[in-house]
Amino acid sequence: MQLFENTVKLRGFLGKDAEAPPSGNIQEDSFGVLVLATVSGLWDLGNNQWNPRTDWHRVICPGPFFCGMVRGMRRGDYLEIEGELRMQEQERSVVVAGERFPVKHGSYVVHATRITRLDRPDALVDFGEDG
């Protein structure tokens, strides 16, 4: 048994085309970025309806291997991503009464360790009235 574990598994659709450096500019510390949409929700028993919620996840794809892999990924691609959840801290400036103050802002990102392209599920494909 491990004392600590930090594993995230996401399955969803890309919300926009992958961001990756051009092949001639990839270094060891290069990374690609994916924005993945996942849907969850709750069933409202009182109204007898499903209330969906879409969450957007920023996925960092580190290193030359992932940069090459994600370069051709497009909005709408169906993916499964495994990785680690990490806090990313940024400093921003806020203006209060005409004076600027630095403020640290944190957000969570997933650092990918495995990315798998999946076939689009038939349940989501509209084949039209003729099937």
Short mmCIF file of N, CA and C in Angstrom, two decimals:
data_model
loop_
_atom_site.label_atom_id
_atom_site.label_comp_id
_atom_site.label_asym_id
_atom_site.label_seq_id
_atom_site.Cartn_x
_atom_site.Cartn_y
_atom_site.Cartn_z
N MET A 1 0.84 -1.19 0.00
CA MET A 1 0.00 0.00 0.00
C MET A 1 0.88 1.25 0.00
N GLN A 2 0.52 2.21 -0.85
CA GLN A 2 1.25 3.46 -0.90
C GLN A 2 0.75 4.40 0.18
N LEU A 3 1.67 5.16 0.75
CA LEU A 3 1.30 6.12 1.78
C LEU A 3 0.55 7.30 1.17
N PHE A 4 0.99 7.73 -0.01
CA PHE A 4 0.33 8.85 -0.71
C PHE A 4 0.05 8.45 -2.15
N GLU A 5 -1.01 9.01 -2.72
CA GLU A 5 -1.30 8.78 -4.12
C GLU A 5 -1.91 10.05 -4.71
N ASN A 6 -1.45 10.41 -5.89
CA ASN A 6 -1.96 11.58 -6.60
C ASN A 6 -2.19 11.15 -8.04
N THR A 7 -3.34 10.56 -8.30
CA THR A 7 -3.67 10.06 -9.63
C THR A 7 -5.02 10.60 -10.06
N VAL A 8 -5.07 11.11 -11.26
CA VAL A 8 -6.31 11.64 -11.83
C VAL A 8 -6.56 10.92 -13.14
N LYS A 9 -7.82 10.52 -13.37
CA LYS A 9 -8.20 9.94 -14.67
C LYS A 9 -9.39 10.73 -15.18
N LEU A 10 -9.24 11.30 -16.37
CA LEU A 10 -10.30 12.09 -17.00
C LEU A 10 -10.64 11.48 -18.34
N ARG A 11 -11.92 11.52 -18.69
CA ARG A 11 -12.37 11.08 -20.01
C ARG A 11 -13.33 12.14 -20.52
N GLY A 12 -13.02 12.71 -21.68
CA GLY A 12 -13.88 13.75 -22.22
C GLY A 12 -13.44 14.20 -23.59
N PHE A 13 -13.94 15.35 -23.99
CA PHE A 13 -13.70 15.89 -25.33
C PHE A 13 -12.86 17.15 -25.26
N LEU A 14 -11.97 17.30 -26.24
CA LEU A 14 -11.16 18.53 -26.30
C LEU A 14 -12.06 19.72 -26.62
N GLY A 15 -11.89 20.79 -25.86
CA GLY A 15 -12.68 22.00 -26.07
C GLY A 15 -12.08 22.91 -27.12
N LYS A 16 -10.79 22.72 -27.43
CA LYS A 16 -10.13 23.47 -28.49
C LYS A 16 -8.94 22.67 -28.98
N ASP A 17 -8.38 23.07 -30.10
CA ASP A 17 -7.22 22.38 -30.65
C ASP A 17 -6.07 22.40 -29.64
N ALA A 18 -5.26 21.34 -29.65
CA ALA A 18 -4.11 21.25 -28.75
C ALA A 18 -3.11 22.36 -29.06
N GLU A 19 -2.44 22.83 -28.02
CA GLU A 19 -1.36 23.81 -28.18
C GLU A 19 -0.05 23.07 -27.97
N ALA A 20 0.84 23.13 -28.95
CA ALA A 20 2.15 22.48 -28.85
C ALA A 20 3.15 23.28 -29.67
N PRO A 21 4.41 23.29 -29.25
CA PRO A 21 5.43 24.02 -30.03
C PRO A 21 5.67 23.33 -31.37
N PRO A 22 6.09 24.09 -32.38
CA PRO A 22 6.42 23.47 -33.67
C PRO A 22 7.56 22.47 -33.50
N SER A 23 7.60 21.47 -34.36
CA SER A 23 8.57 20.37 -34.20
C SER A 23 10.02 20.86 -34.17
N GLY A 24 10.34 21.94 -34.83
CA GLY A 24 11.72 22.44 -34.83
C GLY A 24 12.11 23.14 -33.54
N ASN A 25 11.15 23.46 -32.69
CA ASN A 25 11.45 24.21 -31.45
C ASN A 25 11.24 23.39 -30.18
N ILE A 26 11.10 22.09 -30.28
CA ILE A 26 10.85 21.27 -29.09
C ILE A 26 12.15 21.02 -28.34
N GLN A 27 12.14 21.35 -27.05
CA GLN A 27 13.26 21.12 -26.15
C GLN A 27 12.84 20.11 -25.09
N GLU A 28 13.75 19.70 -24.22
CA GLU A 28 13.43 18.77 -23.15
C GLU A 28 12.38 19.33 -22.19
N ASP A 29 12.38 20.66 -21.99
CA ASP A 29 11.43 21.28 -21.05
C ASP A 29 10.17 21.82 -21.75
N SER A 30 9.98 21.49 -23.02
CA SER A 30 8.78 21.92 -23.75
C SER A 30 7.56 21.17 -23.26
N PHE A 31 6.40 21.77 -23.48
CA PHE A 31 5.16 21.10 -23.09
C PHE A 31 4.03 21.53 -24.01
N GLY A 32 3.05 20.64 -24.14
CA GLY A 32 1.82 20.93 -24.86
C GLY A 32 0.72 21.18 -23.84
N VAL A 33 -0.38 21.78 -24.31
CA VAL A 33 -1.50 22.08 -23.42
C VAL A 33 -2.79 21.60 -24.08
N LEU A 34 -3.60 20.87 -23.31
CA LEU A 34 -4.93 20.44 -23.75
C LEU A 34 -5.97 21.04 -22.82
N VAL A 35 -7.14 21.34 -23.35
CA VAL A 35 -8.28 21.77 -22.54
C VAL A 35 -9.37 20.73 -22.76
N LEU A 36 -9.65 19.96 -21.70
CA LEU A 36 -10.56 18.83 -21.79
C LEU A 36 -11.86 19.13 -21.05
N ALA A 37 -12.98 18.84 -21.69
CA ALA A 37 -14.30 19.03 -21.07
C ALA A 37 -14.82 17.69 -20.57
N THR A 38 -15.27 17.68 -19.32
CA THR A 38 -15.94 16.51 -18.76
C THR A 38 -17.33 16.94 -18.30
N VAL A 39 -18.27 16.02 -18.34
CA VAL A 39 -19.65 16.33 -17.95
C VAL A 39 -20.05 15.43 -16.80
N SER A 40 -20.63 16.02 -15.78
CA SER A 40 -21.22 15.28 -14.67
C SER A 40 -22.50 16.02 -14.30
N GLY A 41 -23.19 15.57 -13.30
CA GLY A 41 -24.41 16.27 -12.91
C GLY A 41 -25.17 15.53 -11.84
N LEU A 42 -26.34 16.04 -11.54
CA LEU A 42 -27.21 15.46 -10.52
C LEU A 42 -28.62 15.30 -11.07
N TRP A 43 -29.29 14.26 -10.61
CA TRP A 43 -30.69 14.06 -10.98
C TRP A 43 -31.55 14.77 -9.95
N ASP A 44 -32.38 15.72 -10.40
CA ASP A 44 -33.29 16.45 -9.52
C ASP A 44 -34.58 15.65 -9.42
N LEU A 45 -34.79 14.98 -8.28
CA LEU A 45 -35.97 14.13 -8.12
C LEU A 45 -37.26 14.94 -8.12
N GLY A 46 -37.22 16.16 -7.55
CA GLY A 46 -38.42 16.99 -7.50
C GLY A 46 -38.93 17.37 -8.88
N ASN A 47 -38.02 17.69 -9.79
CA ASN A 47 -38.40 18.08 -11.15
C ASN A 47 -38.27 16.95 -12.15
N ASN A 48 -37.74 15.81 -11.68
CA ASN A 48 -37.52 14.65 -12.54
C ASN A 48 -36.73 15.01 -13.80
N GLN A 49 -35.56 15.66 -13.56
CA GLN A 49 -34.71 16.02 -14.70
C GLN A 49 -33.24 15.99 -14.30
N TRP A 50 -32.43 15.77 -15.30
CA TRP A 50 -30.98 15.72 -15.14
C TRP A 50 -30.42 17.13 -15.27
N ASN A 51 -29.59 17.56 -14.33
CA ASN A 51 -28.94 18.87 -14.36
C ASN A 51 -27.45 18.68 -14.61
N PRO A 52 -27.02 18.78 -15.86
CA PRO A 52 -25.61 18.53 -16.18
C PRO A 52 -24.73 19.72 -15.81
N ARG A 53 -23.46 19.40 -15.58
CA ARG A 53 -22.45 20.43 -15.32
C ARG A 53 -21.21 20.07 -16.13
N THR A 54 -20.70 21.02 -16.89
CA THR A 54 -19.48 20.81 -17.67
C THR A 54 -18.32 21.45 -16.94
N ASP A 55 -17.25 20.67 -16.73
CA ASP A 55 -16.03 21.18 -16.12
C ASP A 55 -14.94 21.18 -17.17
N TRP A 56 -14.10 22.21 -17.13
CA TRP A 56 -12.99 22.36 -18.07
C TRP A 56 -11.69 22.13 -17.32
N HIS A 57 -10.85 21.24 -17.85
CA HIS A 57 -9.60 20.87 -17.19
C HIS A 57 -8.42 21.23 -18.08
N ARG A 58 -7.46 21.93 -17.50
CA ARG A 58 -6.23 22.26 -18.22
C ARG A 58 -5.25 21.13 -17.98
N VAL A 59 -4.73 20.56 -19.07
CA VAL A 59 -3.82 19.42 -18.99
C VAL A 59 -2.48 19.82 -19.59
N ILE A 60 -1.43 19.72 -18.78
CA ILE A 60 -0.07 19.99 -19.24
C ILE A 60 0.53 18.66 -19.71
N CYS A 61 1.09 18.67 -20.92
CA CYS A 61 1.65 17.46 -21.53
C CYS A 61 3.16 17.68 -21.67
N PRO A 62 3.94 17.25 -20.65
CA PRO A 62 5.36 17.62 -20.61
C PRO A 62 6.26 16.77 -21.50
N GLY A 63 7.27 17.42 -22.04
CA GLY A 63 8.32 16.71 -22.76
C GLY A 63 8.09 16.56 -24.25
N PRO A 64 9.17 16.21 -24.96
CA PRO A 64 9.12 16.08 -26.41
C PRO A 64 8.13 15.02 -26.90
N PHE A 65 8.02 13.89 -26.18
CA PHE A 65 7.10 12.82 -26.62
C PHE A 65 5.67 13.33 -26.68
N PHE A 66 5.20 13.94 -25.58
CA PHE A 66 3.82 14.43 -25.55
C PHE A 66 3.62 15.60 -26.52
N CYS A 67 4.63 16.44 -26.69
CA CYS A 67 4.49 17.56 -27.65
C CYS A 67 4.20 17.01 -29.05
N GLY A 68 4.93 15.99 -29.45
CA GLY A 68 4.70 15.38 -30.76
C GLY A 68 3.36 14.66 -30.83
N MET A 69 2.96 14.04 -29.72
CA MET A 69 1.71 13.27 -29.72
C MET A 69 0.49 14.16 -29.81
N VAL A 70 0.48 15.28 -29.10
CA VAL A 70 -0.73 16.10 -29.04
C VAL A 70 -0.85 17.09 -30.20
N ARG A 71 0.21 17.29 -30.96
CA ARG A 71 0.21 18.33 -31.99
C ARG A 71 -0.97 18.23 -32.95
N GLY A 72 -1.38 17.03 -33.33
CA GLY A 72 -2.47 16.88 -34.30
C GLY A 72 -3.86 16.76 -33.67
N MET A 73 -3.96 16.89 -32.36
CA MET A 73 -5.26 16.73 -31.71
C MET A 73 -6.12 17.96 -31.92
N ARG A 74 -7.40 17.73 -32.21
CA ARG A 74 -8.32 18.80 -32.57
C ARG A 74 -9.52 18.84 -31.65
N ARG A 75 -10.17 19.99 -31.64
CA ARG A 75 -11.39 20.18 -30.87
C ARG A 75 -12.38 19.06 -31.21
N GLY A 76 -12.97 18.47 -30.18
CA GLY A 76 -13.93 17.40 -30.39
C GLY A 76 -13.34 16.01 -30.27
N ASP A 77 -12.00 15.87 -30.26
CA ASP A 77 -11.39 14.56 -30.09
C ASP A 77 -11.77 14.01 -28.71
N TYR A 78 -12.03 12.71 -28.66
CA TYR A 78 -12.44 12.03 -27.42
C TYR A 78 -11.20 11.36 -26.83
N LEU A 79 -10.84 11.71 -25.58
CA LEU A 79 -9.59 11.27 -24.97
C LEU A 79 -9.80 10.73 -23.57
N GLU A 80 -8.88 9.87 -23.16
CA GLU A 80 -8.75 9.50 -21.76
C GLU A 80 -7.35 9.91 -21.33
N ILE A 81 -7.27 10.63 -20.22
CA ILE A 81 -6.00 11.16 -19.74
C ILE A 81 -5.79 10.73 -18.31
N GLU A 82 -4.61 10.19 -18.03
CA GLU A 82 -4.19 9.92 -16.66
C GLU A 82 -3.05 10.85 -16.33
N GLY A 83 -3.01 11.29 -15.08
CA GLY A 83 -1.95 12.20 -14.69
C GLY A 83 -1.98 12.51 -13.21
N GLU A 84 -1.27 13.56 -12.84
CA GLU A 84 -1.17 14.01 -11.46
C GLU A 84 -1.76 15.40 -11.35
N LEU A 85 -2.47 15.65 -10.26
CA LEU A 85 -3.04 16.96 -9.99
C LEU A 85 -1.97 17.83 -9.35
N ARG A 86 -1.78 19.03 -9.89
CA ARG A 86 -0.76 19.93 -9.36
C ARG A 86 -1.32 21.34 -9.23
N MET A 87 -0.82 22.05 -8.24
CA MET A 87 -1.18 23.45 -8.02
C MET A 87 -0.24 24.31 -8.84
N GLN A 88 -0.80 25.25 -9.58
CA GLN A 88 0.01 26.17 -10.38
C GLN A 88 -0.26 27.57 -9.86
N GLU A 89 0.78 28.20 -9.34
CA GLU A 89 0.62 29.53 -8.74
C GLU A 89 1.11 30.60 -9.70
N GLN A 90 0.31 31.66 -9.84
CA GLN A 90 0.67 32.78 -10.70
C GLN A 90 0.52 34.06 -9.90
N GLU A 91 1.32 35.04 -10.26
CA GLU A 91 1.20 36.33 -9.60
C GLU A 91 0.53 37.32 -10.56
N ARG A 92 -0.50 37.97 -10.06
CA ARG A 92 -1.22 38.97 -10.85
C ARG A 92 -1.22 40.27 -10.07
N SER A 93 -1.47 41.35 -10.75
CA SER A 93 -1.58 42.63 -10.04
C SER A 93 -3.04 43.07 -10.02
N VAL A 94 -3.43 43.61 -8.87
CA VAL A 94 -4.79 44.10 -8.67
C VAL A 94 -4.71 45.59 -8.38
N VAL A 95 -5.61 46.36 -8.98
CA VAL A 95 -5.63 47.81 -8.75
C VAL A 95 -6.70 48.14 -7.72
N VAL A 96 -6.26 48.75 -6.63
CA VAL A 96 -7.17 49.18 -5.57
C VAL A 96 -6.91 50.67 -5.31
N ALA A 97 -7.94 51.48 -5.47
CA ALA A 97 -7.84 52.93 -5.25
C ALA A 97 -6.68 53.53 -6.05
N GLY A 98 -6.52 53.06 -7.30
CA GLY A 98 -5.49 53.60 -8.18
C GLY A 98 -4.09 53.07 -7.92
N GLU A 99 -3.92 52.16 -6.97
CA GLU A 99 -2.61 51.62 -6.66
C GLU A 99 -2.57 50.12 -6.98
N ARG A 100 -1.45 49.66 -7.55
CA ARG A 100 -1.29 48.25 -7.93
C ARG A 100 -0.69 47.45 -6.78
N PHE A 101 -1.29 46.26 -6.56
CA PHE A 101 -0.79 45.35 -5.54
C PHE A 101 -0.62 43.97 -6.16
N PRO A 102 0.52 43.29 -5.87
CA PRO A 102 0.69 41.92 -6.38
C PRO A 102 -0.14 40.95 -5.54
N VAL A 103 -0.84 40.03 -6.25
CA VAL A 103 -1.66 39.03 -5.59
C VAL A 103 -1.32 37.67 -6.20
N LYS A 104 -1.11 36.68 -5.33
CA LYS A 104 -0.85 35.33 -5.83
C LYS A 104 -2.17 34.61 -6.03
N HIS A 105 -2.28 33.94 -7.17
CA HIS A 105 -3.50 33.23 -7.54
C HIS A 105 -3.13 31.78 -7.87
N GLY A 106 -3.84 30.84 -7.30
CA GLY A 106 -3.56 29.42 -7.57
C GLY A 106 -4.67 28.77 -8.36
N SER A 107 -4.30 27.85 -9.21
CA SER A 107 -5.27 27.04 -9.94
C SER A 107 -4.69 25.63 -10.07
N TYR A 108 -5.56 24.67 -10.30
CA TYR A 108 -5.11 23.29 -10.42
C TYR A 108 -5.04 22.89 -11.88
N VAL A 109 -3.99 22.14 -12.21
CA VAL A 109 -3.82 21.59 -13.55
C VAL A 109 -3.48 20.11 -13.42
N VAL A 110 -3.69 19.38 -14.49
CA VAL A 110 -3.31 17.96 -14.52
C VAL A 110 -2.06 17.85 -15.38
N HIS A 111 -1.02 17.19 -14.83
CA HIS A 111 0.18 16.89 -15.60
C HIS A 111 0.04 15.47 -16.12
N ALA A 112 -0.09 15.33 -17.43
CA ALA A 112 -0.38 14.04 -18.06
C ALA A 112 0.78 13.06 -17.90
N THR A 113 0.42 11.81 -17.62
CA THR A 113 1.39 10.71 -17.63
C THR A 113 1.01 9.69 -18.71
N ARG A 114 -0.26 9.72 -19.15
CA ARG A 114 -0.73 8.82 -20.22
C ARG A 114 -1.91 9.49 -20.92
N ILE A 115 -1.90 9.44 -22.25
CA ILE A 115 -3.00 9.98 -23.05
C ILE A 115 -3.40 8.91 -24.06
N THR A 116 -4.71 8.63 -24.11
CA THR A 116 -5.22 7.64 -25.06
C THR A 116 -6.35 8.25 -25.87
N ARG A 117 -6.23 8.15 -27.19
CA ARG A 117 -7.35 8.57 -28.05
C ARG A 117 -8.38 7.46 -28.05
N LEU A 118 -9.64 7.83 -27.89
CA LEU A 118 -10.73 6.87 -27.84
C LEU A 118 -11.65 7.06 -29.04
N ASP A 119 -12.32 5.98 -29.44
CA ASP A 119 -13.35 6.09 -30.47
C ASP A 119 -14.54 6.82 -29.89
N ARG A 120 -15.14 7.68 -30.68
CA ARG A 120 -16.33 8.41 -30.22
C ARG A 120 -17.45 7.42 -29.95
N PRO A 121 -18.08 7.48 -28.77
CA PRO A 121 -19.17 6.52 -28.46
C PRO A 121 -20.35 6.71 -29.38
N ASP A 122 -20.97 5.59 -29.81
CA ASP A 122 -22.13 5.65 -30.71
C ASP A 122 -23.31 6.40 -30.08
N ALA A 123 -23.42 6.38 -28.76
CA ALA A 123 -24.54 7.04 -28.09
C ALA A 123 -24.54 8.54 -28.36
N LEU A 124 -23.38 9.11 -28.73
CA LEU A 124 -23.29 10.54 -28.96
C LEU A 124 -23.30 10.92 -30.42
N VAL A 125 -23.35 9.94 -31.30
CA VAL A 125 -23.30 10.21 -32.74
C VAL A 125 -24.72 10.23 -33.29
N ASP A 126 -25.06 11.33 -33.97
CA ASP A 126 -26.39 11.46 -34.60
C ASP A 126 -26.29 10.90 -36.02
N PHE A 127 -26.93 9.74 -36.25
CA PHE A 127 -26.87 9.11 -37.57
C PHE A 127 -28.00 9.60 -38.47
N GLY A 128 -28.83 10.52 -38.01
CA GLY A 128 -29.95 11.02 -38.80
C GLY A 128 -31.16 10.10 -38.68
N GLU A 129 -32.22 10.47 -39.33
CA GLU A 129 -33.46 9.68 -39.22
C GLU A 129 -33.40 8.35 -39.94
N ASP A 130 -32.54 8.23 -40.94
CA ASP A 130 -32.45 7.00 -41.71
C ASP A 130 -31.51 5.98 -41.08
N GLY A 131 -30.88 6.34 -39.95
CA GLY A 131 -30.01 5.40 -39.24
C GLY A 131 -28.64 5.46 -39.70
#
